[in-house]
Amino acid sequence: MVAVLKADATREQIDSLTAWLEGRGLSVHLSKGATHTILGLIGDTSQIDTELLEGLEMVESVKRISEPFKNANRKFHPEDTVVDIGGLKIGGPHFQLIAGPCSVESQEQILAVAKSVRASGASILRGGAFKPRTSPYDFQGLRADGIELLLEAKKQTGMPIITEIMNANHLPMFERVDVIQVGARNMQNIELLKELGMARKPVLLKRGLANTLQELLMSAEYIMAGGNRDVILCERGIRTFETYSRNTLDLSAVPILRELTHLPVVVDPSHASGLARLVPPMAMAAAAAGAHGLMIEVHNDPVNALCDGAQSLTPEQFADMAEKVRRIRGVMSGDG
Ligand code: PEP
Ligand code: MN
């Protein structure tokens, strides 16, 4: 980190700032130019509040040279992280298709969807049991019963399951769940992230509607700082001025995150677009951009779905999309 001091900074101000920074465990390298003095801060600057520093009277500007996330940073961990999900791998060269309904609605529904998506190449079953709906009057999910239905589908199909947690007190119910999802609305639920840091289970962390990639990585950092290294990041669209699609898929998140972090990166084109017909092209684009996986909402009867029917693919549409994604991946690996 570098702090440029104002031209009129006094000797006393410089000395007291230096002492303050040294008191925080940093070594300070002072270089005095013709007009400005520059302080080079060496050490762990992740604890330093750049805004606070910038707000000091004698400071003109502050620039971070290294990112505040350490555990998630590729600089300190150049190899891709590969997360093991009940024997399946995601990350590095390993790609997985996650599919299933927005919400678990009934045993028949989740079983029918699970069997059909598995037959067309999905390896992990998704389904919401606890649903973070915008309206309290909408279907809120089957809660604990929904998890039981997912476990039955897992038993019958062999597919690991992923489902969203909204409250850390619910963790005991997630004991047999393979991957815990943190939804967009909870990306910065810090207490929840800390609890998941202590869990020994993969976490899929979705990007918030209005969060930067650095904020997403800092949320991953909370989980990793607690000792849980198995974090999968998910780009699911952000809110912009565009209203045609539900959100705007920030596809550049994929190569950017792959540059900044070693963690696997998954794309959810369903919530990103909100419209079933936009999902296959966005899924193909995400695969081409280098995503390690896709999370796709599939429903056996989208028109009557209790949640997110408009963006849900039918099993047939999913099969067609999965084949196209497979071909894109083949081209990328040079086998196509
Ligand atoms: C979901 O995946 O079911 C979901 C609610 O998505 P998001 O948190 O991205 O809105
Ligand atoms: Mn949904």
mmCIF file of C-alpha atoms and ligand atoms in Angstrom:
data_model
loop_
_atom_site.group_PDB
_atom_site.id
_atom_site.type_symbol
_atom_site.label_atom_id
_atom_site.label_comp_id
_atom_site.label_asym_id
_atom_site.label_seq_id
_atom_site.Cartn_x
_atom_site.Cartn_y
_atom_site.Cartn_z
ATOM 1 C CA MET A 1 0.000 0.000 0.000
ATOM 2 C CA VAL A 2 1.213 3.468 -0.839
ATOM 3 C CA ALA A 3 0.142 6.718 0.855
ATOM 4 C CA VAL A 4 0.934 10.004 -0.870
ATOM 5 C CA LEU A 5 1.092 12.870 1.651
ATOM 6 C CA LYS A 6 0.013 16.435 1.003
ATOM 7 C CA ALA A 7 2.752 18.869 -0.003
ATOM 8 C CA ASP A 8 2.335 20.812 3.258
ATOM 9 C CA ALA A 9 2.516 17.790 5.571
ATOM 10 C CA THR A 10 4.702 18.706 8.541
ATOM 11 C CA ARG A 11 7.537 16.668 10.025
ATOM 12 C CA GLU A 12 5.427 16.053 13.184
ATOM 13 C CA GLN A 13 2.461 14.808 11.115
ATOM 14 C CA ILE A 14 4.692 12.454 9.139
ATOM 15 C CA ASP A 15 6.306 11.124 12.321
ATOM 16 C CA SER A 16 2.993 10.576 14.090
ATOM 17 C CA LEU A 17 1.471 8.835 11.037
ATOM 18 C CA THR A 18 4.564 6.637 10.723
ATOM 19 C CA ALA A 19 4.328 5.691 14.404
ATOM 20 C CA TRP A 20 0.601 4.921 14.019
ATOM 21 C CA LEU A 21 1.274 2.653 11.011
ATOM 22 C CA GLU A 22 4.212 0.940 12.717
ATOM 23 C CA GLY A 23 1.967 0.358 15.703
ATOM 24 C CA ARG A 24 -0.205 -1.693 13.338
ATOM 25 C CA GLY A 25 2.703 -3.973 12.513
ATOM 26 C CA LEU A 26 3.715 -2.366 9.214
ATOM 27 C CA SER A 27 7.132 -1.183 8.211
ATOM 28 C CA VAL A 28 7.076 2.228 6.611
ATOM 29 C CA HIS A 29 9.354 3.217 3.773
ATOM 30 C CA LEU A 30 9.522 6.979 3.410
ATOM 31 C CA SER A 31 10.559 8.647 0.175
ATOM 32 C CA LYS A 32 10.753 12.398 -0.038
ATOM 33 C CA GLY A 33 10.359 14.026 -3.447
ATOM 34 C CA ALA A 34 10.627 17.682 -4.446
ATOM 35 C CA THR A 35 7.028 18.412 -3.436
ATOM 36 C CA HIS A 36 5.464 15.244 -2.035
ATOM 37 C CA THR A 37 6.391 12.623 0.523
ATOM 38 C CA ILE A 38 5.340 9.052 -0.227
ATOM 39 C CA LEU A 39 4.986 6.337 2.399
ATOM 40 C CA GLY A 40 5.385 2.760 1.190
ATOM 41 C CA LEU A 41 3.626 0.425 3.643
ATOM 42 C CA ILE A 42 5.075 -3.044 3.814
ATOM 43 C CA GLY A 43 3.461 -5.973 5.636
ATOM 44 C CA ASP A 44 -0.095 -7.186 6.149
ATOM 45 C CA THR A 45 -2.117 -4.153 5.108
ATOM 46 C CA SER A 46 -5.407 -6.082 5.060
ATOM 47 C CA GLN A 47 -6.291 -4.606 8.499
ATOM 48 C CA ILE A 48 -5.781 -1.036 7.322
ATOM 49 C CA ASP A 49 -8.902 0.971 6.551
ATOM 50 C CA THR A 50 -7.926 2.824 3.370
ATOM 51 C CA GLU A 51 -10.813 5.309 3.723
ATOM 52 C CA LEU A 52 -9.725 6.179 7.249
ATOM 53 C CA LEU A 53 -6.163 6.734 6.061
ATOM 54 C CA GLU A 54 -7.334 8.811 3.107
ATOM 55 C CA GLY A 55 -9.456 10.927 5.445
ATOM 56 C CA LEU A 56 -6.453 12.047 7.513
ATOM 57 C CA GLU A 57 -5.558 15.708 7.110
ATOM 58 C CA MET A 58 -1.996 15.163 5.857
ATOM 59 C CA VAL A 59 -2.877 12.375 3.371
ATOM 60 C CA GLU A 60 -3.586 13.149 -0.265
ATOM 61 C CA SER A 61 -4.286 9.667 -1.631
ATOM 62 C CA VAL A 62 -3.895 5.979 -0.829
ATOM 63 C CA LYS A 63 -3.460 3.096 -3.221
ATOM 64 C CA ARG A 64 -3.604 -0.582 -2.439
ATOM 65 C CA ILE A 65 -0.954 -2.559 -4.261
ATOM 66 C CA SER A 66 -2.136 -5.958 -3.055
ATOM 67 C CA GLU A 67 -5.724 -7.156 -2.608
ATOM 68 C CA PRO A 68 -7.228 -7.453 0.893
ATOM 69 C CA PHE A 69 -8.216 -11.098 0.323
ATOM 70 C CA LYS A 70 -5.465 -13.562 1.150
ATOM 71 C CA ASN A 71 -6.902 -17.081 1.342
ATOM 72 C CA ALA A 72 -8.873 -16.684 -1.876
ATOM 73 C CA ASN A 73 -6.038 -14.935 -3.705
ATOM 74 C CA ARG A 74 -4.415 -16.740 -6.614
ATOM 75 C CA LYS A 75 -1.140 -14.956 -5.879
ATOM 76 C CA PHE A 76 -0.692 -17.034 -2.735
ATOM 77 C CA HIS A 77 -2.211 -20.209 -4.200
ATOM 78 C CA PRO A 78 -1.452 -20.384 -7.932
ATOM 79 C CA GLU A 79 -3.033 -23.818 -8.464
ATOM 80 C CA ASP A 80 -6.791 -24.036 -9.119
ATOM 81 C CA THR A 81 -8.724 -25.350 -6.133
ATOM 82 C CA VAL A 82 -10.653 -28.514 -6.895
ATOM 83 C CA VAL A 83 -13.644 -29.032 -4.594
ATOM 84 C CA ASP A 84 -14.830 -32.553 -3.901
ATOM 85 C CA ILE A 85 -18.615 -32.905 -3.823
ATOM 86 C CA GLY A 86 -19.499 -36.386 -2.666
ATOM 87 C CA GLY A 87 -16.793 -37.830 -4.949
ATOM 88 C CA LEU A 88 -17.436 -35.416 -7.844
ATOM 89 C CA LYS A 89 -14.840 -32.787 -8.577
ATOM 90 C CA ILE A 90 -15.386 -29.178 -9.587
ATOM 91 C CA GLY A 91 -12.632 -26.667 -10.392
ATOM 92 C CA GLY A 92 -9.426 -26.887 -12.399
ATOM 93 C CA PRO A 93 -10.187 -29.118 -15.395
ATOM 94 C CA HIS A 94 -13.377 -30.455 -13.784
ATOM 95 C CA PHE A 95 -16.727 -29.108 -14.995
ATOM 96 C CA GLN A 96 -20.139 -29.974 -13.522
ATOM 97 C CA LEU A 97 -23.723 -29.278 -14.493
ATOM 98 C CA ILE A 98 -25.947 -28.461 -11.530
ATOM 99 C CA ALA A 99 -29.652 -28.634 -12.350
ATOM 100 C CA GLY A 100 -33.026 -28.857 -10.702
ATOM 101 C CA PRO A 101 -36.076 -26.819 -9.838
ATOM 102 C CA CYS A 102 -36.043 -23.435 -8.163
ATOM 103 C CA SER A 103 -38.011 -24.960 -5.263
ATOM 104 C CA VAL A 104 -38.644 -28.498 -4.121
ATOM 105 C CA GLU A 105 -42.429 -28.817 -4.437
ATOM 106 C CA SER A 106 -43.229 -32.523 -3.999
ATOM 107 C CA GLN A 107 -41.608 -35.950 -4.072
ATOM 108 C CA GLU A 108 -42.952 -36.618 -7.595
ATOM 109 C CA GLN A 109 -41.663 -33.286 -8.899
ATOM 110 C CA ILE A 110 -38.137 -33.508 -7.494
ATOM 111 C CA LEU A 111 -37.753 -37.152 -8.508
ATOM 112 C CA ALA A 112 -39.007 -36.557 -12.036
ATOM 113 C CA VAL A 113 -36.710 -33.565 -12.524
ATOM 114 C CA ALA A 114 -33.724 -35.310 -10.901
ATOM 115 C CA LYS A 115 -34.031 -38.396 -13.104
ATOM 116 C CA SER A 116 -34.467 -36.418 -16.302
ATOM 117 C CA VAL A 117 -31.585 -33.988 -15.724
ATOM 118 C CA ARG A 118 -29.278 -36.793 -14.655
ATOM 119 C CA ALA A 119 -30.081 -38.641 -17.886
ATOM 120 C CA SER A 120 -28.999 -35.605 -19.887
ATOM 121 C CA GLY A 121 -25.705 -34.962 -18.123
ATOM 122 C CA ALA A 122 -26.378 -33.075 -14.893
ATOM 123 C CA SER A 123 -24.308 -34.412 -12.020
ATOM 124 C CA ILE A 124 -25.539 -32.357 -9.055
ATOM 125 C CA LEU A 125 -29.178 -31.793 -8.079
ATOM 126 C CA ARG A 126 -30.339 -28.365 -6.946
ATOM 127 C CA GLY A 127 -33.630 -27.461 -5.273
ATOM 128 C CA GLY A 128 -34.617 -24.780 -2.809
ATOM 129 C CA ALA A 129 -36.138 -25.883 0.494
ATOM 130 C CA PHE A 130 -35.834 -22.481 2.196
ATOM 131 C CA LYS A 131 -36.782 -19.797 -0.334
ATOM 132 C CA PRO A 132 -35.784 -16.132 0.006
ATOM 133 C CA ARG A 133 -38.863 -14.719 -1.757
ATOM 134 C CA THR A 134 -39.347 -11.005 -2.291
ATOM 135 C CA SER A 135 -42.950 -11.244 -1.061
ATOM 136 C CA PRO A 136 -43.930 -12.877 2.247
ATOM 137 C CA TYR A 137 -47.149 -14.012 0.538
ATOM 138 C CA ASP A 138 -45.330 -16.161 -2.031
ATOM 139 C CA PHE A 139 -44.414 -19.834 -1.563
ATOM 140 C CA GLN A 140 -41.659 -19.943 1.068
ATOM 141 C CA GLY A 141 -40.430 -23.477 0.396
ATOM 142 C CA LEU A 142 -41.102 -26.818 2.104
ATOM 143 C CA ARG A 143 -38.264 -26.132 4.575
ATOM 144 C CA ALA A 144 -37.134 -29.264 6.485
ATOM 145 C CA ASP A 145 -39.521 -31.453 4.460
ATOM 146 C CA GLY A 146 -37.932 -30.110 1.277
ATOM 147 C CA ILE A 147 -34.500 -31.266 2.455
ATOM 148 C CA GLU A 148 -35.931 -34.726 3.178
ATOM 149 C CA LEU A 149 -37.358 -34.893 -0.357
ATOM 150 C CA LEU A 150 -33.981 -33.882 -1.801
ATOM 151 C CA LEU A 151 -32.297 -36.611 0.263
ATOM 152 C CA GLU A 152 -34.746 -39.167 -1.114
ATOM 153 C CA ALA A 153 -33.963 -37.972 -4.667
ATOM 154 C CA LYS A 154 -30.263 -38.288 -3.855
ATOM 155 C CA LYS A 155 -30.837 -41.837 -2.640
ATOM 156 C CA GLN A 156 -32.719 -42.808 -5.785
ATOM 157 C CA THR A 157 -30.440 -41.107 -8.324
ATOM 158 C CA GLY A 158 -27.046 -41.032 -6.610
ATOM 159 C CA MET A 159 -26.771 -37.292 -7.291
ATOM 160 C CA PRO A 160 -25.214 -35.075 -4.618
ATOM 161 C CA ILE A 161 -27.537 -32.248 -3.604
ATOM 162 C CA ILE A 162 -27.205 -28.498 -3.156
ATOM 163 C CA THR A 163 -29.688 -26.311 -1.326
ATOM 164 C CA GLU A 164 -29.783 -22.822 0.162
ATOM 165 C CA ILE A 165 -29.363 -21.936 3.826
ATOM 166 C CA MET A 166 -30.859 -18.702 5.154
ATOM 167 C CA ASN A 167 -30.189 -19.021 8.873
ATOM 168 C CA ALA A 168 -27.158 -20.460 10.644
ATOM 169 C CA ASN A 169 -29.494 -22.019 13.239
ATOM 170 C CA HIS A 170 -30.677 -24.348 10.477
ATOM 171 C CA LEU A 171 -27.214 -25.902 10.026
ATOM 172 C CA PRO A 172 -28.104 -29.194 11.773
ATOM 173 C CA MET A 173 -30.765 -29.757 9.066
ATOM 174 C CA PHE A 174 -28.026 -29.488 6.409
ATOM 175 C CA GLU A 175 -25.904 -32.302 7.824
ATOM 176 C CA ARG A 176 -26.582 -34.671 4.900
ATOM 177 C CA VAL A 177 -26.671 -31.945 2.249
ATOM 178 C CA ASP A 178 -23.575 -32.090 0.006
ATOM 179 C CA VAL A 179 -23.190 -28.387 -0.828
ATOM 180 C CA ILE A 180 -24.656 -25.489 1.123
ATOM 181 C CA GLN A 181 -25.744 -22.564 -1.018
ATOM 182 C CA VAL A 182 -25.529 -18.976 0.192
ATOM 183 C CA GLY A 183 -27.955 -16.979 -1.907
ATOM 184 C CA ALA A 184 -27.396 -13.555 -3.442
ATOM 185 C CA ARG A 185 -29.373 -11.858 -0.665
ATOM 186 C CA ASN A 186 -27.133 -13.345 2.008
ATOM 187 C CA MET A 187 -23.767 -12.822 0.360
ATOM 188 C CA GLN A 188 -22.861 -10.327 3.065
ATOM 189 C CA ASN A 189 -24.618 -12.010 5.978
ATOM 190 C CA ILE A 190 -21.361 -12.013 7.892
ATOM 191 C CA GLU A 191 -22.512 -14.111 10.845
ATOM 192 C CA LEU A 192 -23.790 -16.794 8.464
ATOM 193 C CA LEU A 193 -20.500 -16.741 6.541
ATOM 194 C CA LYS A 194 -18.534 -17.145 9.783
ATOM 195 C CA GLU A 195 -20.642 -20.157 10.787
ATOM 196 C CA LEU A 196 -20.078 -21.711 7.369
ATOM 197 C CA GLY A 197 -16.369 -21.119 7.848
ATOM 198 C CA MET A 198 -16.551 -23.587 10.701
ATOM 199 C CA ALA A 199 -18.593 -26.125 8.722
ATOM 200 C CA ARG A 200 -16.761 -28.946 6.988
ATOM 201 C CA LYS A 201 -18.780 -28.870 3.816
ATOM 202 C CA PRO A 202 -18.493 -27.160 0.416
ATOM 203 C CA VAL A 203 -20.269 -23.815 0.132
ATOM 204 C CA LEU A 204 -21.559 -22.287 -3.100
ATOM 205 C CA LEU A 205 -21.497 -18.528 -2.610
ATOM 206 C CA LYS A 206 -23.653 -16.460 -4.951
ATOM 207 C CA ARG A 207 -22.761 -12.889 -5.875
ATOM 208 C CA GLY A 208 -25.104 -10.270 -4.441
ATOM 209 C CA LEU A 209 -27.355 -8.244 -6.723
ATOM 210 C CA ALA A 210 -25.278 -5.110 -6.219
ATOM 211 C CA ASN A 211 -21.913 -6.412 -5.124
ATOM 212 C CA THR A 212 -18.517 -6.021 -6.689
ATOM 213 C CA LEU A 213 -16.279 -8.969 -7.402
ATOM 214 C CA GLN A 214 -13.955 -7.800 -4.647
ATOM 215 C CA GLU A 215 -16.863 -7.892 -2.191
ATOM 216 C CA LEU A 216 -17.707 -11.424 -3.383
ATOM 217 C CA LEU A 217 -14.114 -12.447 -2.761
ATOM 218 C CA MET A 218 -14.127 -10.830 0.681
ATOM 219 C CA SER A 219 -17.237 -12.868 1.541
ATOM 220 C CA ALA A 220 -15.429 -16.012 0.361
ATOM 221 C CA GLU A 221 -12.546 -14.859 2.551
ATOM 222 C CA TYR A 222 -14.833 -14.881 5.618
ATOM 223 C CA ILE A 223 -15.653 -18.552 4.999
ATOM 224 C CA MET A 224 -12.040 -19.455 4.278
ATOM 225 C CA ALA A 225 -10.679 -17.525 7.265
ATOM 226 C CA GLY A 226 -12.734 -19.875 9.453
ATOM 227 C CA GLY A 227 -10.893 -22.859 7.976
ATOM 228 C CA ASN A 228 -13.335 -23.977 5.277
ATOM 229 C CA ARG A 229 -11.388 -23.981 2.002
ATOM 230 C CA ASP A 230 -14.161 -25.492 -0.134
ATOM 231 C CA VAL A 231 -15.802 -22.406 -1.545
ATOM 232 C CA ILE A 232 -17.351 -22.280 -5.020
ATOM 233 C CA LEU A 233 -18.206 -18.832 -6.400
ATOM 234 C CA CYS A 234 -21.327 -18.211 -8.450
ATOM 235 C CA GLU A 235 -22.071 -15.326 -10.817
ATOM 236 C CA ARG A 236 -25.869 -15.025 -11.040
ATOM 237 C CA GLY A 237 -26.379 -11.630 -12.662
ATOM 238 C CA ILE A 238 -26.347 -8.174 -11.146
ATOM 239 C CA ARG A 239 -28.916 -5.392 -11.116
ATOM 240 C CA THR A 240 -28.434 -2.751 -13.798
ATOM 241 C CA PHE A 241 -30.650 -0.197 -15.558
ATOM 242 C CA GLU A 242 -31.678 -2.863 -18.092
ATOM 243 C CA THR A 243 -35.187 -4.206 -17.525
ATOM 244 C CA TYR A 244 -35.580 -6.634 -20.431
ATOM 245 C CA SER A 245 -33.856 -9.405 -18.500
ATOM 246 C CA ARG A 246 -34.344 -10.024 -14.759
ATOM 247 C CA ASN A 247 -30.692 -9.199 -14.083
ATOM 248 C CA THR A 248 -27.648 -8.593 -16.255
ATOM 249 C CA LEU A 249 -25.262 -11.517 -16.524
ATOM 250 C CA ASP A 250 -21.783 -10.175 -15.851
ATOM 251 C CA LEU A 251 -19.925 -12.702 -17.943
ATOM 252 C CA SER A 252 -16.653 -10.859 -17.500
ATOM 253 C CA ALA A 253 -16.830 -12.043 -13.869
ATOM 254 C CA VAL A 254 -15.670 -15.470 -15.072
ATOM 255 C CA PRO A 255 -12.269 -14.539 -16.529
ATOM 256 C CA ILE A 256 -11.772 -11.836 -13.889
ATOM 257 C CA LEU A 257 -12.432 -14.212 -10.997
ATOM 258 C CA ARG A 258 -10.300 -16.895 -12.595
ATOM 259 C CA GLU A 259 -7.470 -14.371 -12.701
ATOM 260 C CA LEU A 260 -7.934 -13.159 -9.114
ATOM 261 C CA THR A 261 -8.733 -16.415 -7.350
ATOM 262 C CA HIS A 262 -8.042 -20.139 -7.437
ATOM 263 C CA LEU A 263 -11.618 -20.996 -6.382
ATOM 264 C CA PRO A 264 -14.021 -22.669 -8.849
ATOM 265 C CA VAL A 265 -16.409 -20.304 -10.653
ATOM 266 C CA VAL A 266 -19.941 -21.344 -11.590
ATOM 267 C CA VAL A 267 -22.497 -19.356 -13.607
ATOM 268 C CA ASP A 268 -26.267 -19.337 -13.014
ATOM 269 C CA PRO A 269 -27.824 -18.040 -16.244
ATOM 270 C CA SER A 270 -31.348 -18.760 -14.948
ATOM 271 C CA HIS A 271 -31.485 -16.060 -12.271
ATOM 272 C CA ALA A 272 -29.230 -13.861 -14.405
ATOM 273 C CA SER A 273 -31.679 -13.725 -17.306
ATOM 274 C CA GLY A 274 -35.085 -14.591 -15.829
ATOM 275 C CA LEU A 275 -36.335 -15.939 -19.166
ATOM 276 C CA ALA A 276 -36.023 -19.565 -20.240
ATOM 277 C CA ARG A 277 -35.213 -18.708 -23.864
ATOM 278 C CA LEU A 278 -32.186 -16.659 -22.783
ATOM 279 C CA VAL A 279 -30.758 -19.431 -20.606
ATOM 280 C CA PRO A 280 -29.207 -21.736 -23.285
ATOM 281 C CA PRO A 281 -27.251 -18.994 -25.115
ATOM 282 C CA MET A 282 -26.011 -17.558 -21.811
ATOM 283 C CA ALA A 283 -25.079 -21.042 -20.582
ATOM 284 C CA MET A 284 -23.043 -21.646 -23.732
ATOM 285 C CA ALA A 285 -21.362 -18.258 -23.388
ATOM 286 C CA ALA A 286 -20.499 -18.987 -19.747
ATOM 287 C CA ALA A 287 -18.970 -22.341 -20.682
ATOM 288 C CA ALA A 288 -16.979 -20.629 -23.432
ATOM 289 C CA ALA A 289 -15.814 -17.963 -20.955
ATOM 290 C CA GLY A 290 -14.279 -20.671 -18.781
ATOM 291 C CA ALA A 291 -16.867 -21.386 -16.072
ATOM 292 C CA HIS A 292 -16.199 -24.550 -14.045
ATOM 293 C CA GLY A 293 -19.890 -25.294 -13.894
ATOM 294 C CA LEU A 294 -23.409 -24.110 -14.616
ATOM 295 C CA MET A 295 -26.424 -23.990 -12.348
ATOM 296 C CA ILE A 296 -29.654 -24.293 -14.304
ATOM 297 C CA GLU A 297 -33.273 -24.232 -13.131
ATOM 298 C CA VAL A 298 -35.303 -27.051 -14.647
ATOM 299 C CA HIS A 299 -38.973 -27.847 -14.005
ATOM 300 C CA ASN A 300 -41.147 -30.661 -15.327
ATOM 301 C CA ASP A 301 -44.086 -28.242 -15.606
ATOM 302 C CA PRO A 302 -42.719 -24.661 -15.726
ATOM 303 C CA VAL A 303 -46.103 -23.018 -16.269
ATOM 304 C CA ASN A 304 -47.328 -24.373 -12.947
ATOM 305 C CA ALA A 305 -44.063 -23.968 -11.022
ATOM 306 C CA LEU A 306 -44.439 -22.455 -7.549
ATOM 307 C CA CYS A 307 -41.364 -20.317 -8.113
ATOM 308 C CA ASP A 308 -39.409 -18.987 -11.115
ATOM 309 C CA GLY A 309 -41.375 -20.819 -13.823
ATOM 310 C CA ALA A 310 -40.540 -18.191 -16.450
ATOM 311 C CA GLN A 311 -36.823 -18.942 -16.261
ATOM 312 C CA SER A 312 -37.117 -22.711 -15.855
ATOM 313 C CA LEU A 313 -36.180 -24.989 -18.736
ATOM 314 C CA THR A 314 -38.206 -28.108 -19.437
ATOM 315 C CA PRO A 315 -36.228 -31.358 -19.182
ATOM 316 C CA GLU A 316 -36.160 -31.484 -23.014
ATOM 317 C CA GLN A 317 -34.818 -27.939 -23.291
ATOM 318 C CA PHE A 318 -32.226 -28.785 -20.645
ATOM 319 C CA ALA A 319 -31.109 -31.883 -22.567
ATOM 320 C CA ASP A 320 -30.662 -29.786 -25.701
ATOM 321 C CA MET A 321 -28.730 -27.112 -23.793
ATOM 322 C CA ALA A 322 -26.511 -29.706 -22.083
ATOM 323 C CA GLU A 323 -25.554 -31.146 -25.460
ATOM 324 C CA LYS A 324 -24.660 -27.692 -26.816
ATOM 325 C CA VAL A 325 -22.575 -26.931 -23.719
ATOM 326 C CA ARG A 326 -20.820 -30.275 -24.132
ATOM 327 C CA ARG A 327 -19.955 -29.347 -27.725
ATOM 328 C CA ILE A 328 -18.659 -25.905 -26.692
ATOM 329 C CA ARG A 329 -16.458 -27.531 -24.078
ATOM 330 C CA GLY A 330 -15.217 -29.995 -26.656
ATOM 331 C CA VAL A 331 -14.198 -27.157 -28.971
ATOM 332 C CA MET A 332 -12.425 -25.423 -26.117
ATOM 333 C CA SER A 333 -10.438 -28.499 -25.161
ATOM 334 C CA GLY A 334 -9.532 -29.072 -28.790
ATOM 335 C CA ASP A 335 -11.629 -32.233 -29.249
ATOM 336 C CA GLY A 336 -14.513 -30.561 -30.998
HETATM 337 C C1 PEP B 1 -31.657 -19.753 -6.029
HETATM 338 O O1 PEP B 1 -30.628 -20.184 -6.605
HETATM 339 O O2 PEP B 1 -32.583 -20.482 -5.719
HETATM 340 C C2 PEP B 1 -31.757 -18.322 -5.707
HETATM 341 C C3 PEP B 1 -32.664 -17.869 -4.865
HETATM 342 O O3 PEP B 1 -30.871 -17.566 -6.354
HETATM 343 P P1 PEP B 1 -30.259 -16.129 -5.985
HETATM 344 O O4 PEP B 1 -29.827 -16.192 -4.551
HETATM 345 O O5 PEP B 1 -29.122 -16.005 -6.953
HETATM 346 O O6 PEP B 1 -31.342 -15.132 -6.227
HETATM 347 MN MN MN B 2 -35.069 -19.520 -8.527
#
